[in-house]
CSV table of C-alpha atoms in Angstrom, one decimal:
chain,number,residue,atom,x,y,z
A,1,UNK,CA,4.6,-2.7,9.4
A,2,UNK,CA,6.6,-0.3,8.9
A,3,UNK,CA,6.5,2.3,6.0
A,4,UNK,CA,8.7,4.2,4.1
A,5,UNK,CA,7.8,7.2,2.0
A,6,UNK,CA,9.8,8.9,-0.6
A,7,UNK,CA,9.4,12.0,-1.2
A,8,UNK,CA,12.2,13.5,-4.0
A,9,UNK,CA,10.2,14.3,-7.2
A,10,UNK,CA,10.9,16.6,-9.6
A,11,UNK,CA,9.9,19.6,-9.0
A,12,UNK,CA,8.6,19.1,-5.7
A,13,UNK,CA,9.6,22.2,-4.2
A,14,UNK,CA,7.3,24.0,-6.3
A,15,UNK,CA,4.4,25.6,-4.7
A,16,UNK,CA,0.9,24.8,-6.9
A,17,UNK,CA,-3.1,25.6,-6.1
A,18,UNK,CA,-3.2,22.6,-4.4
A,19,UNK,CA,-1.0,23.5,-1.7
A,20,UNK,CA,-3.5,24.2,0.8
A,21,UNK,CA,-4.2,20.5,1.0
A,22,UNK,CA,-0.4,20.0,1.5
A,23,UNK,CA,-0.2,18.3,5.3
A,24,UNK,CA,3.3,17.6,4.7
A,25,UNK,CA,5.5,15.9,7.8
A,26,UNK,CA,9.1,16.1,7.1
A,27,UNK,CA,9.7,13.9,10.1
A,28,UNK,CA,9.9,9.5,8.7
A,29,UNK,CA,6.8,7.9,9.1
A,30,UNK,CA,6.9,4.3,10.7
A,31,UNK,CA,2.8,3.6,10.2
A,32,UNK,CA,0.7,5.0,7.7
A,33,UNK,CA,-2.2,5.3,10.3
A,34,UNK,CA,0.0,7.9,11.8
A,35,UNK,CA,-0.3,10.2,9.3
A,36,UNK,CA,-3.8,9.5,8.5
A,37,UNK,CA,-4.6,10.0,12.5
A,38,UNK,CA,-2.7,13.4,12.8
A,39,UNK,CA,-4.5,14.3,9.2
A,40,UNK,CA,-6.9,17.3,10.0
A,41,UNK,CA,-9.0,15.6,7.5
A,42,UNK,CA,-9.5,12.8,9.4
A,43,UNK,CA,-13.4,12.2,10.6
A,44,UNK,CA,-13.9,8.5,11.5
A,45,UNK,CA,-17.6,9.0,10.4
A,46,UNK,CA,-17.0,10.4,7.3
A,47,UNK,CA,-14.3,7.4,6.5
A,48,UNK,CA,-16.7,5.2,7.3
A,49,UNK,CA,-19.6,6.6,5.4
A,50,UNK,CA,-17.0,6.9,2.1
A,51,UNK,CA,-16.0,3.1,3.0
A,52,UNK,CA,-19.1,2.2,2.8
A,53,UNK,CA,-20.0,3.7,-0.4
A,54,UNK,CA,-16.9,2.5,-2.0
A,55,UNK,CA,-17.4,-0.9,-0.9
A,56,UNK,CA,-20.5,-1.1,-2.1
A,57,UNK,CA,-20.0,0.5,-5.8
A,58,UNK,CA,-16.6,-0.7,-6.5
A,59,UNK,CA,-16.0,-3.9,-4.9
A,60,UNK,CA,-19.1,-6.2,-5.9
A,61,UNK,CA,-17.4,-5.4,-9.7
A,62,UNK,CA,-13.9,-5.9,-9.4
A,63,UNK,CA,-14.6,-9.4,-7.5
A,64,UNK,CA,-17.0,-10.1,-10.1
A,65,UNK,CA,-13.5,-9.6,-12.8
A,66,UNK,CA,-11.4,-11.4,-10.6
A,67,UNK,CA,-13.8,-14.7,-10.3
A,68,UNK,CA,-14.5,-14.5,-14.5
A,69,UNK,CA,-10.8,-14.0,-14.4
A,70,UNK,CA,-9.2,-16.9,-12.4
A,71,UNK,CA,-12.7,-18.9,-14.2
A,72,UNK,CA,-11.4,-18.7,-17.7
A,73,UNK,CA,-7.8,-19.2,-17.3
A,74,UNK,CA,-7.7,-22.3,-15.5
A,75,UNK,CA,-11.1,-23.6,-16.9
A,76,UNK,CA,-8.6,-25.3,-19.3
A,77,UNK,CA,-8.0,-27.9,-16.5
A,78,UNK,CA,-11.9,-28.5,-16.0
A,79,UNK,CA,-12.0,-28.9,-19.8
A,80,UNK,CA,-8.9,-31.2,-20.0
A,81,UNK,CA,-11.1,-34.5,-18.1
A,82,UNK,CA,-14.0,-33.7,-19.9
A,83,UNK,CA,-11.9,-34.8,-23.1
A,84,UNK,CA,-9.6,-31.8,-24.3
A,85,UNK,CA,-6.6,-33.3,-24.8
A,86,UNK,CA,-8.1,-36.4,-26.8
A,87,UNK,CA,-9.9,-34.4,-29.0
A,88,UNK,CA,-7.0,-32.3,-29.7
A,89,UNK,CA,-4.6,-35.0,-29.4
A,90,UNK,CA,-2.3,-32.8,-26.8
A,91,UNK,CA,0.4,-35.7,-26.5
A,92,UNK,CA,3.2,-35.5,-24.1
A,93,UNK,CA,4.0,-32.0,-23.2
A,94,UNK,CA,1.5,-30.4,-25.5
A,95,UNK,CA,-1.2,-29.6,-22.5
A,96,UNK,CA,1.4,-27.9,-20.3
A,97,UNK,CA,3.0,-26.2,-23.2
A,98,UNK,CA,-0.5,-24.3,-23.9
A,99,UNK,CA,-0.8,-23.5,-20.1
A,100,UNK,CA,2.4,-21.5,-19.9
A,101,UNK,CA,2.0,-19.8,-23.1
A,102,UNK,CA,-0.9,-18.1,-21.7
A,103,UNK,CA,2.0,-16.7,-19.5
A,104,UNK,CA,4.4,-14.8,-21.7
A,105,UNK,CA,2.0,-12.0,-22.6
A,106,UNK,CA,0.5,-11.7,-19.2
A,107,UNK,CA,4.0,-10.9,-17.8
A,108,UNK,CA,5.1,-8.6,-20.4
A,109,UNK,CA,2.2,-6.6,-20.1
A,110,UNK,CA,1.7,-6.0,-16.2
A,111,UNK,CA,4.1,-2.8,-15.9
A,112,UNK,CA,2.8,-1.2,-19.2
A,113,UNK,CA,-0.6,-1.8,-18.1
A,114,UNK,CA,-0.2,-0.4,-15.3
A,115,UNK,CA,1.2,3.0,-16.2
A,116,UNK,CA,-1.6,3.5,-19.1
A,117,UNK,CA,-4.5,2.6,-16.1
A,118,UNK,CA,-4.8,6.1,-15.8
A,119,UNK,CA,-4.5,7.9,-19.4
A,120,UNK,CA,-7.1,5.3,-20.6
A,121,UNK,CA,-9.5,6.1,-17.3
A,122,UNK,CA,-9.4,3.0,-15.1
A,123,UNK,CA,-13.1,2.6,-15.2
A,124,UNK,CA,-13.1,1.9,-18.8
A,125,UNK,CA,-9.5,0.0,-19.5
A,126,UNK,CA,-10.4,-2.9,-16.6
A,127,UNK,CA,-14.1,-3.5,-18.4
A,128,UNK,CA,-12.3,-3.7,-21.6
A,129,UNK,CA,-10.0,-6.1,-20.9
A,130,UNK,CA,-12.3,-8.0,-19.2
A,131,UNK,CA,-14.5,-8.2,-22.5
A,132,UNK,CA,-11.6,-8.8,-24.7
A,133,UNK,CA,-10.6,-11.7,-22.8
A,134,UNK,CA,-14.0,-12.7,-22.5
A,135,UNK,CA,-14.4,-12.8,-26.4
A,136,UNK,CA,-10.7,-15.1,-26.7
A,137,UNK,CA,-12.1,-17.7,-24.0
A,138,UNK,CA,-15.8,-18.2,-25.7
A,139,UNK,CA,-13.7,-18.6,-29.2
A,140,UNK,CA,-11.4,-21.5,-27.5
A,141,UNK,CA,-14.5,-23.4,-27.9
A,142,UNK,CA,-14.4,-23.6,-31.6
A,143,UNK,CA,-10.5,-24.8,-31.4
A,144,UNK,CA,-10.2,-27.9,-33.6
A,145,UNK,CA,-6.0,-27.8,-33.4
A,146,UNK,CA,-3.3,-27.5,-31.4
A,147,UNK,CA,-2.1,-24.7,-32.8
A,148,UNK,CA,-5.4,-23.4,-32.9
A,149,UNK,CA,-5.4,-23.4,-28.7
A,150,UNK,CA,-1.8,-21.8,-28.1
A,151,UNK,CA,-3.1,-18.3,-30.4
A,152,UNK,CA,-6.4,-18.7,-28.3
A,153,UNK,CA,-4.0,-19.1,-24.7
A,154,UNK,CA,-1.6,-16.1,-26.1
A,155,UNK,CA,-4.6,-13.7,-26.6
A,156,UNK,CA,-6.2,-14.5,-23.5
A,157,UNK,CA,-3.3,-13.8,-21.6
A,158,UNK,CA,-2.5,-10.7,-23.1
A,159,UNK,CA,-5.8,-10.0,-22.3
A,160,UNK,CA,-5.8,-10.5,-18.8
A,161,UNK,CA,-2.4,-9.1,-17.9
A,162,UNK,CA,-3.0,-5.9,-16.8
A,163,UNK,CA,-5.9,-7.0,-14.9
A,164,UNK,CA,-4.2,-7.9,-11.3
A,165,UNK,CA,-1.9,-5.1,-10.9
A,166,UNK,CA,-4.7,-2.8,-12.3
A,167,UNK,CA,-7.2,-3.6,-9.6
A,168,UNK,CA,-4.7,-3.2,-6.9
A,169,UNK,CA,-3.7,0.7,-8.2
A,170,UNK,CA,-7.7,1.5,-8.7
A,171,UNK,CA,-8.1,0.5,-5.1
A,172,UNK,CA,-5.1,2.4,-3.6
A,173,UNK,CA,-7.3,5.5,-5.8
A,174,UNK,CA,-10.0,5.2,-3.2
A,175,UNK,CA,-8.9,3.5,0.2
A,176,UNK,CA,-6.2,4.6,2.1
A,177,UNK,CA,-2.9,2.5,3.0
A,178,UNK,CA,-4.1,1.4,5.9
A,179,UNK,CA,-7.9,0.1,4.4
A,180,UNK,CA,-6.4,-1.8,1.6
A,181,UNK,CA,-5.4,-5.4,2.8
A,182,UNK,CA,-8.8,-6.0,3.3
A,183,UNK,CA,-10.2,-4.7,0.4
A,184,UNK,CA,-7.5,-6.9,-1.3
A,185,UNK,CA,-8.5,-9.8,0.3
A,186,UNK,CA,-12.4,-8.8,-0.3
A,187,UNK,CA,-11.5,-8.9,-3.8
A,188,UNK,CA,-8.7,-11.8,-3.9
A,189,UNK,CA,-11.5,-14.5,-2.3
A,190,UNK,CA,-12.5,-14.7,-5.7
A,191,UNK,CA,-10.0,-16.8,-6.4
A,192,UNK,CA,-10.3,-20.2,-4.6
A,193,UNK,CA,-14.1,-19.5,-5.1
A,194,UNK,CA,-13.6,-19.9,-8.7
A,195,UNK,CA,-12.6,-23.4,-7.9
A,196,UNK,CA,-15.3,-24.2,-6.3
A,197,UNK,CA,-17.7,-22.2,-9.0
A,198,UNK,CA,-16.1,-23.8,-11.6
A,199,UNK,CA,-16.2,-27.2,-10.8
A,200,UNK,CA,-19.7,-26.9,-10.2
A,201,UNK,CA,-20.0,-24.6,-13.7
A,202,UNK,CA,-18.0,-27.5,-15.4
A,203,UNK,CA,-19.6,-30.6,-14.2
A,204,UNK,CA,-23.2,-28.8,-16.0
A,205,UNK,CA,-21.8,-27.7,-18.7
A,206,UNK,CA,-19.8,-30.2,-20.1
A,207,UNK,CA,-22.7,-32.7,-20.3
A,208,UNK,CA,-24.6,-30.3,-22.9
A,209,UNK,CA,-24.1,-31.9,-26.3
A,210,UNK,CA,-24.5,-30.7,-30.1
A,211,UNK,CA,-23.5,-32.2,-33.6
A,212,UNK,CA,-19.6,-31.4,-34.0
A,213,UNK,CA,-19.3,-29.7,-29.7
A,214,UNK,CA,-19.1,-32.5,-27.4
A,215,UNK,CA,-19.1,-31.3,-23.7
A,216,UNK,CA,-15.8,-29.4,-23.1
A,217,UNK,CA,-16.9,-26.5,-25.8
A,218,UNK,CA,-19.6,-25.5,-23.6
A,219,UNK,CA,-17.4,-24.8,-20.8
A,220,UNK,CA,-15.4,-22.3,-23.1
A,221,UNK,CA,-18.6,-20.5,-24.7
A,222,UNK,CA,-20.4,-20.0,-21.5
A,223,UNK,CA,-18.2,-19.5,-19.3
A,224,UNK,CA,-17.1,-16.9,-21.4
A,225,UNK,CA,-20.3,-15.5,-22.7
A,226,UNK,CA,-20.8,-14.5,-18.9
A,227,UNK,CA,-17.3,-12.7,-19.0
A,228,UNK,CA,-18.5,-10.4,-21.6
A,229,UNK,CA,-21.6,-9.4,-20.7
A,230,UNK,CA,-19.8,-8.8,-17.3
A,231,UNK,CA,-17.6,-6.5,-18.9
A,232,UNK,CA,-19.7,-4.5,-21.0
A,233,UNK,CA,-22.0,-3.9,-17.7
A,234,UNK,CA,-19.0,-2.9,-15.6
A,235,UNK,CA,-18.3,-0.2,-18.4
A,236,UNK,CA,-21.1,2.0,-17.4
A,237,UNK,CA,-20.8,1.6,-13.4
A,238,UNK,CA,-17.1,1.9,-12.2
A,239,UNK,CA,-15.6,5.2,-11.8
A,240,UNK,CA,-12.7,6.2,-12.6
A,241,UNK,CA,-11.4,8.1,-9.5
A,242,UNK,CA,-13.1,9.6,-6.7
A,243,UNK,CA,-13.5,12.5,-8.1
A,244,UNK,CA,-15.8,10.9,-11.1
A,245,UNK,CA,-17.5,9.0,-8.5
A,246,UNK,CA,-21.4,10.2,-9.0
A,247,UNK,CA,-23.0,8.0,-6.5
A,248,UNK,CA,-20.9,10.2,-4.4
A,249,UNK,CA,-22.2,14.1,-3.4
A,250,UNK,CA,-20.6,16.7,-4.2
A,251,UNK,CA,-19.0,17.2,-0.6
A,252,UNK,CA,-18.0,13.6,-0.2
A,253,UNK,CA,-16.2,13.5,-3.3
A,254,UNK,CA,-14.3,16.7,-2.3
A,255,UNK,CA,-13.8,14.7,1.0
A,256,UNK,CA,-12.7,11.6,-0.8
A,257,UNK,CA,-10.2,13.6,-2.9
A,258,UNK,CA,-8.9,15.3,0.2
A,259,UNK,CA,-7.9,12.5,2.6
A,260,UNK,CA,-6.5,10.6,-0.1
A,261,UNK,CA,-4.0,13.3,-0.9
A,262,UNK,CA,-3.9,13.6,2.8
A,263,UNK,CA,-2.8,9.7,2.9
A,264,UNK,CA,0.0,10.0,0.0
A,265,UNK,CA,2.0,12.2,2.9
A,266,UNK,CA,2.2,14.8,0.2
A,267,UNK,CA,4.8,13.0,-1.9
A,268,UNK,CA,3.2,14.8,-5.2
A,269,UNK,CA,2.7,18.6,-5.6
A,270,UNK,CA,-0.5,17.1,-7.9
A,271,UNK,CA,-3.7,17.9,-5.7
A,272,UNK,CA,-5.3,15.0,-6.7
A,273,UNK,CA,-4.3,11.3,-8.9
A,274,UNK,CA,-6.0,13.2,-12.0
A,275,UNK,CA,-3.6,15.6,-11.6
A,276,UNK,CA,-0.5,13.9,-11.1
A,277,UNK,CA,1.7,13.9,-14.3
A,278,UNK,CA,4.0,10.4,-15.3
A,279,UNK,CA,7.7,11.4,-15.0
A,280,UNK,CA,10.5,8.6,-15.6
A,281,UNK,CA,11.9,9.3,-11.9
A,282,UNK,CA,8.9,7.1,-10.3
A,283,UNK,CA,9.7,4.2,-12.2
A,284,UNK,CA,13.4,4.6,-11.0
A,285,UNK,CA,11.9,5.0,-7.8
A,286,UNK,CA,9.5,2.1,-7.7
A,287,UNK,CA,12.4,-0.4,-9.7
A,288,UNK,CA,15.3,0.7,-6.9
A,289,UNK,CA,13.2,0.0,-3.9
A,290,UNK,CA,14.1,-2.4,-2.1
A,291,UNK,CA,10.5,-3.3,-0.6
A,292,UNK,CA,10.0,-4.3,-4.4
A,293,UNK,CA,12.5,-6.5,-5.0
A,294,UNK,CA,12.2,-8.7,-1.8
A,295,UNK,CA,8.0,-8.5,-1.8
A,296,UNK,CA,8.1,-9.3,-5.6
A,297,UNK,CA,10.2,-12.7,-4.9
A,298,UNK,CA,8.3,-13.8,-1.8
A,299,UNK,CA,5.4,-13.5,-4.2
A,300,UNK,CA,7.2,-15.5,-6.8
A,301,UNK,CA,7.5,-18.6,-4.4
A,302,UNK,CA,3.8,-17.9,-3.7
A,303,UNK,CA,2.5,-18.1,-6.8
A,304,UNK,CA,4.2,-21.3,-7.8
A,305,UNK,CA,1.7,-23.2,-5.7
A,306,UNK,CA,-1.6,-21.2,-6.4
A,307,UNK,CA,-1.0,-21.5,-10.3
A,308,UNK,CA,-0.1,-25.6,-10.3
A,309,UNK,CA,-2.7,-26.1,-7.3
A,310,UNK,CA,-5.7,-23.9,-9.6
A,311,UNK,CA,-4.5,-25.3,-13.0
A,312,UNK,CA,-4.1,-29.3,-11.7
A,313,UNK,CA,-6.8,-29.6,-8.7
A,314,UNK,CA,-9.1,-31.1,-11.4
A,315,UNK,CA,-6.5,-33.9,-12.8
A,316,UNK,CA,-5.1,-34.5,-9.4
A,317,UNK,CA,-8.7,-35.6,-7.8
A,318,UNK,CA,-8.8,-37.5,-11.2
A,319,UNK,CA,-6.5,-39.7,-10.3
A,320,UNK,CA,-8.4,-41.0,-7.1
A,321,UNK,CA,-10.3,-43.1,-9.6
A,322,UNK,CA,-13.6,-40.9,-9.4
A,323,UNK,CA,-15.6,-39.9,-12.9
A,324,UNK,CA,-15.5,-36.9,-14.5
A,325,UNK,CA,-18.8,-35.5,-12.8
A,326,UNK,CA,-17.9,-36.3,-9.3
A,327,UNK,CA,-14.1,-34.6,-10.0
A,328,UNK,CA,-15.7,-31.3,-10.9
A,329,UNK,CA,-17.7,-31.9,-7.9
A,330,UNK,CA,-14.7,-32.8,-5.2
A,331,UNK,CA,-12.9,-29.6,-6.5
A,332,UNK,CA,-15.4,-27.3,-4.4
A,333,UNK,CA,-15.2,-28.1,-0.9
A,334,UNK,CA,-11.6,-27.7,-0.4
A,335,UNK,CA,-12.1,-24.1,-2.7
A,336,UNK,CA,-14.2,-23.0,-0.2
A,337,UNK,CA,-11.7,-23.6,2.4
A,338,UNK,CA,-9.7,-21.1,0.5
A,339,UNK,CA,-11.8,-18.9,0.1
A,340,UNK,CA,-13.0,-18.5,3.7
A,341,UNK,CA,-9.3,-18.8,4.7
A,342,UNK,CA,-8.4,-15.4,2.3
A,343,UNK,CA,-11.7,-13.8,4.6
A,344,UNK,CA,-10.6,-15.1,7.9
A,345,UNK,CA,-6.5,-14.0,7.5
A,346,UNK,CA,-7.0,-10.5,5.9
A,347,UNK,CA,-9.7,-9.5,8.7
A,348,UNK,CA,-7.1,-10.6,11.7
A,349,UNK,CA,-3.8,-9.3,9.8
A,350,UNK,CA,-5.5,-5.8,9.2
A,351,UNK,CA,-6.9,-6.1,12.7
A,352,UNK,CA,-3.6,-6.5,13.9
A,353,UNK,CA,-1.4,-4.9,11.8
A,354,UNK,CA,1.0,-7.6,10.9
A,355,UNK,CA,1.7,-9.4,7.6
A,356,UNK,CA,4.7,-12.0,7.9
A,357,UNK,CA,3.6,-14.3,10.5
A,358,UNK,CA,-0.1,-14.9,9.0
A,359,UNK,CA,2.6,-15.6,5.9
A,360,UNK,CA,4.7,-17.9,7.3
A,361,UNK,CA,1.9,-19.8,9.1
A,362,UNK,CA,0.1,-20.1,5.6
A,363,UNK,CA,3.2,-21.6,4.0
A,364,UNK,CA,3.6,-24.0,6.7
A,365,UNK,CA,0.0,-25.0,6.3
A,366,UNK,CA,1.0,-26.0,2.8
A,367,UNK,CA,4.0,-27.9,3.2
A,368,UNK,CA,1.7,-30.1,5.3
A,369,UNK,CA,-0.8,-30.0,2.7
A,370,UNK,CA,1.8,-31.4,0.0
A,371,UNK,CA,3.7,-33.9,2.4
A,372,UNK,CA,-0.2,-35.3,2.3
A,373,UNK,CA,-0.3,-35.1,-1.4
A,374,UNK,CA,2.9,-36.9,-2.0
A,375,UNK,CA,4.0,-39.0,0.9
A,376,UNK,CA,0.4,-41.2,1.3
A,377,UNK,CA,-1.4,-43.8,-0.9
A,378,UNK,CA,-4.5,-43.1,0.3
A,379,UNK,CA,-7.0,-41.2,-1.8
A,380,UNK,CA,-8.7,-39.8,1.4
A,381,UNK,CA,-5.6,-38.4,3.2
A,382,UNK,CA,-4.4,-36.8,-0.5
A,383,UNK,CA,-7.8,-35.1,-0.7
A,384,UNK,CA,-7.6,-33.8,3.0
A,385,UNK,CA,-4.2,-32.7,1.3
A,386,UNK,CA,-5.9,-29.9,-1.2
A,387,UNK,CA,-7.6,-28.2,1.8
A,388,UNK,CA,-4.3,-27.6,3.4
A,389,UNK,CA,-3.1,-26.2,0.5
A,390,UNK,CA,-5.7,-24.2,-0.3
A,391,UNK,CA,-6.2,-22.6,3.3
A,392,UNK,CA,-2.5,-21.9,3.7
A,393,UNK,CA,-1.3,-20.5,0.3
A,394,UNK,CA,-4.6,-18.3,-1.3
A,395,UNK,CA,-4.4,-15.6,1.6
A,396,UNK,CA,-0.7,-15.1,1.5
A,397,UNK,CA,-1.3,-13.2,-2.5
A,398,UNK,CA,-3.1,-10.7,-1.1
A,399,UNK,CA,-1.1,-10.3,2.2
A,400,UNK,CA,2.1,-9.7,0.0
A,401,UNK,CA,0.3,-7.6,-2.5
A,402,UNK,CA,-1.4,-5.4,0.1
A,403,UNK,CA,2.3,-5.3,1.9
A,404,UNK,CA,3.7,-4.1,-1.3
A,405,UNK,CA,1.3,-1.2,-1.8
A,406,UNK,CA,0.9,-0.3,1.3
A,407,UNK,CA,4.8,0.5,1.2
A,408,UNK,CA,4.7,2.9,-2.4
A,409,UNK,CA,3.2,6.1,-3.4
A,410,UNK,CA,2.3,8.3,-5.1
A,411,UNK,CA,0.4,6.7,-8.0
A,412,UNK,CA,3.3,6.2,-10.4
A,413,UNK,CA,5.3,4.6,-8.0
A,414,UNK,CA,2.8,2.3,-6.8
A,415,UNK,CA,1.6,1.4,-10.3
A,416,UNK,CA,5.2,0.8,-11.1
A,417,UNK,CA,6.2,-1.5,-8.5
A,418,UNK,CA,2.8,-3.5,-7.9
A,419,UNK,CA,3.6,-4.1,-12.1
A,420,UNK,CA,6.8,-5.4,-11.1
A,421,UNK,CA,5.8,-7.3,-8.4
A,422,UNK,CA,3.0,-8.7,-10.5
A,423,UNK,CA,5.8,-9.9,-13.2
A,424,UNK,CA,8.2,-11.2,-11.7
A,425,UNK,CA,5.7,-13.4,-9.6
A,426,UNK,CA,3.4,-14.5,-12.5
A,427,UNK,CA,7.1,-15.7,-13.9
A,428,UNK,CA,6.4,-18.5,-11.5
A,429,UNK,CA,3.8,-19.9,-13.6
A,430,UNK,CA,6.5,-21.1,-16.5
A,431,UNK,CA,7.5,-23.8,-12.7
A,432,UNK,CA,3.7,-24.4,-12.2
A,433,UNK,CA,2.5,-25.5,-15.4
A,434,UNK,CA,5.1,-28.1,-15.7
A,435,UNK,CA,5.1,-29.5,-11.6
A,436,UNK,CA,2.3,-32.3,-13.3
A,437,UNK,CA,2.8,-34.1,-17.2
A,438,UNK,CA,0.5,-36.4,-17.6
A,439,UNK,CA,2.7,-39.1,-18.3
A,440,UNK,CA,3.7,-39.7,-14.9
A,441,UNK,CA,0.8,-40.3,-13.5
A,442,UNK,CA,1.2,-44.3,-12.9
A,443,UNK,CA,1.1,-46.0,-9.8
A,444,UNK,CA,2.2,-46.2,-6.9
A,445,UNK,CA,2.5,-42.1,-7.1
A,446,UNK,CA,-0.1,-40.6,-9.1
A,447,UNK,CA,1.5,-37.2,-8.0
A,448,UNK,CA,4.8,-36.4,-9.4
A,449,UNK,CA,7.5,-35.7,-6.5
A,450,UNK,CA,8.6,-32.5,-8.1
A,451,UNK,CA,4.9,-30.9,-7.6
């Protein structure tokens, strides 16, 4: 995979303090490992050991956000069969209306998010806004109205929109270029396994009942309950860099500063990402790269499928003529098959070193899985259907993503594009929520053809 590194900022020529950690090669550098192996820092041992410690501090936490995250956005569809839209009375369009509102804040806020990660101390800002979204997703529980749910869906995904891109530009803090995709995909499993966690959440929940909060509620209150407490734990654990990292010594952080100034090829004269100062020129930089633009529309068509597939697993099962209990229930297995798939493809493309064929194979996978969905009448092959999907399109997010980041630096530059990517992808969701309405799901072909 090839890399390319800019390295024209402001001021650039300027020699600082830092300069003796300056292994600067003019020459154009086709693989990140390159630079990392002919880095006088570099100690397999001592990656390892920093690996290790970073993987065992960091990531538990941000899979932990991204499970509560993918949980209480599309618990909405768990909710809907458990009596939602009756109690609401969400007629027609209503139901998809509410999913993409959730939508408009969460794109508008990726980029800004991103570029404020750092002035608000990354290991603070992602707790709070997993905590803040927590508190909007217990309070859809108390929603009486319509209305009532589109302010609830707003807030929550203002909430969560800075979450994504966030975790990708903490990571690239830590790991180098060439340890990220799997870290990604360490964190990204979290995703089909909230299908599978939140069916089985769901189908418990929703048969607790209380004078005036009948079943659905429950999902909203504990489900996000568990967010918040989440959050406020995370608040005193993460770090915000490695160089606030105290589970760390005081030579390993040096160590962990070092080789990841080491990894950015020099392209800031800032010793360190605390150092590094925002300057207009790396969001020109970021917006005018071409990596960015083509990386954030393959993830576009990506996301199309994840979002409809997460939001409208629940319904679709519905419509096999099973009860409510046994829907929740059927949406785990092919979840799983996700999640292991996310595992399985970011292990063998790091291992190789290649991106676009595990892609490609993963979007083949679910064109097969949709043909299934569409072209048959039987509820069996449409269920053997969802694992196809669910194998072939979860891993190609964080492919793309990793892909992405592994192409930008320094920090402002990465945060600036992965924001962009992030955007323009989560724009697909506005397709998504609208590939099933409810009133088309009669017979022969529960499944709308334009899904």
């Amino acid at each position: 995979m090839e890399v390319d590194e800019k390295s024209d900022r402001p001021g650039s020529e300027t020699s600082t303090p830092n300069e003796k950690h300056d292994f600067r090669d003019d020459t154009h550098i086709e693989n990140p490992e390159h630079v990392h192996n002919q880095s006088p820092l570099h100690d397999p041992t001592l990656d390892a050991k920093l690996n290790r410690q970073f993987d065992l501090h960091i990531l538990p936490w941000l899979f932990g956000m991204w499970l509560l995250a993918f949980i209480d956005r599309a618990n909405i569809g768990n909710a809907k069969i458990d009596g939602l839209v009756d109690d609401l009375q969400l007629t027609g369009q209503k139901f998809n209306i509410a999913l993409a509102v959730f939508y408009v804040p969460y794109i508008c806020v990726d980029v800004p998010s991103n570029l404020v990660l750092k002035y608000f101390k990354a290991g603070h800002y992602l707790p709070f806004l997993l905590t803040a979204w927590g508190i909007v997703g217990t309070f859809m529980g108390f929603v009486k109205s319509y209305g009532g749910l589109l302010a609830a869906r707003f807030f929550l995904g203002l909430a969560e929109g800075g979450l994504l891109g966030g975790i990708i530009v903490y990571l690239s803090m830590f790991y180098q270029r060439h340890e990220m995709l799997w870290r990604v995909g360490l964190f990204y499993c979290a995703a089909p396994l909230s299908g599978a966690f939140g069916g089985l959440l769901a189908s418990g929940l929703a048969q607790i009942s209380t004078p005036g909060y009948d079943g659905w509620p429950f999902i909203f209150f504990i489900e996000g309950a568990i967010t918040v407490l989440f959050g406020i734990l995370a608040f005193f654990f993460l770090p915000h860099t490695p160089s606030d990292a105290k589970f760390l010594s005081a030579p390993d952080r040096a160590a962990a500063i070092a080789r990841m100034h080491a990894d950015s090829q020099s392209t800031s004269t800032a010793g360190t990402v605390d150092d590094e100062k925002f300057d207009w020129h790396w969001v020109k930089l970021a917006l005018t790269d071409v990596n960015t633009m083509l990386l954030s529309l393959i993830f576009f068509l990506i996301i199309t499928p994840i979002y409809s597939y997460s939001l409208f697993l629940p319904t679709i099962i519905r419509t096999f003529g099973y009860s409510i209990v046994v829907t929740q229930l059927f949406t785990v297995p092919p979840n799983m098959a996700g999640f292991f798939a996310v595992l399985i493809v970011c292990w063998l493309s790091d291992r190789y070193k290649v991106r676009g064929p595990f892609m490609i194979m993963g979007c083949v996978l679910t064109l097969i899985g949709y043909i299934m969905l569409i072209a048959s009448d039987r509820s069996l092959v449409q269920y053997g259907g969802t694992f196809f999907v669910a194998a072939g399109i979860f891993p190609c997010s964080p492919l793309v993503m990793g892909w992405l980041s592994n192409n930008l630096a320094p920090h402002y530059v990465r945060a600036t594009g992965t924001g962009f990517q992030i955007m323009i992808a989560n724009c697909a969701a506005f397709i998504a929520t609208f590939t099933y309405i409810s009133t088309e799901s009669v017979p022969p072909h529960p499944l709308p053809l334009h899904a």
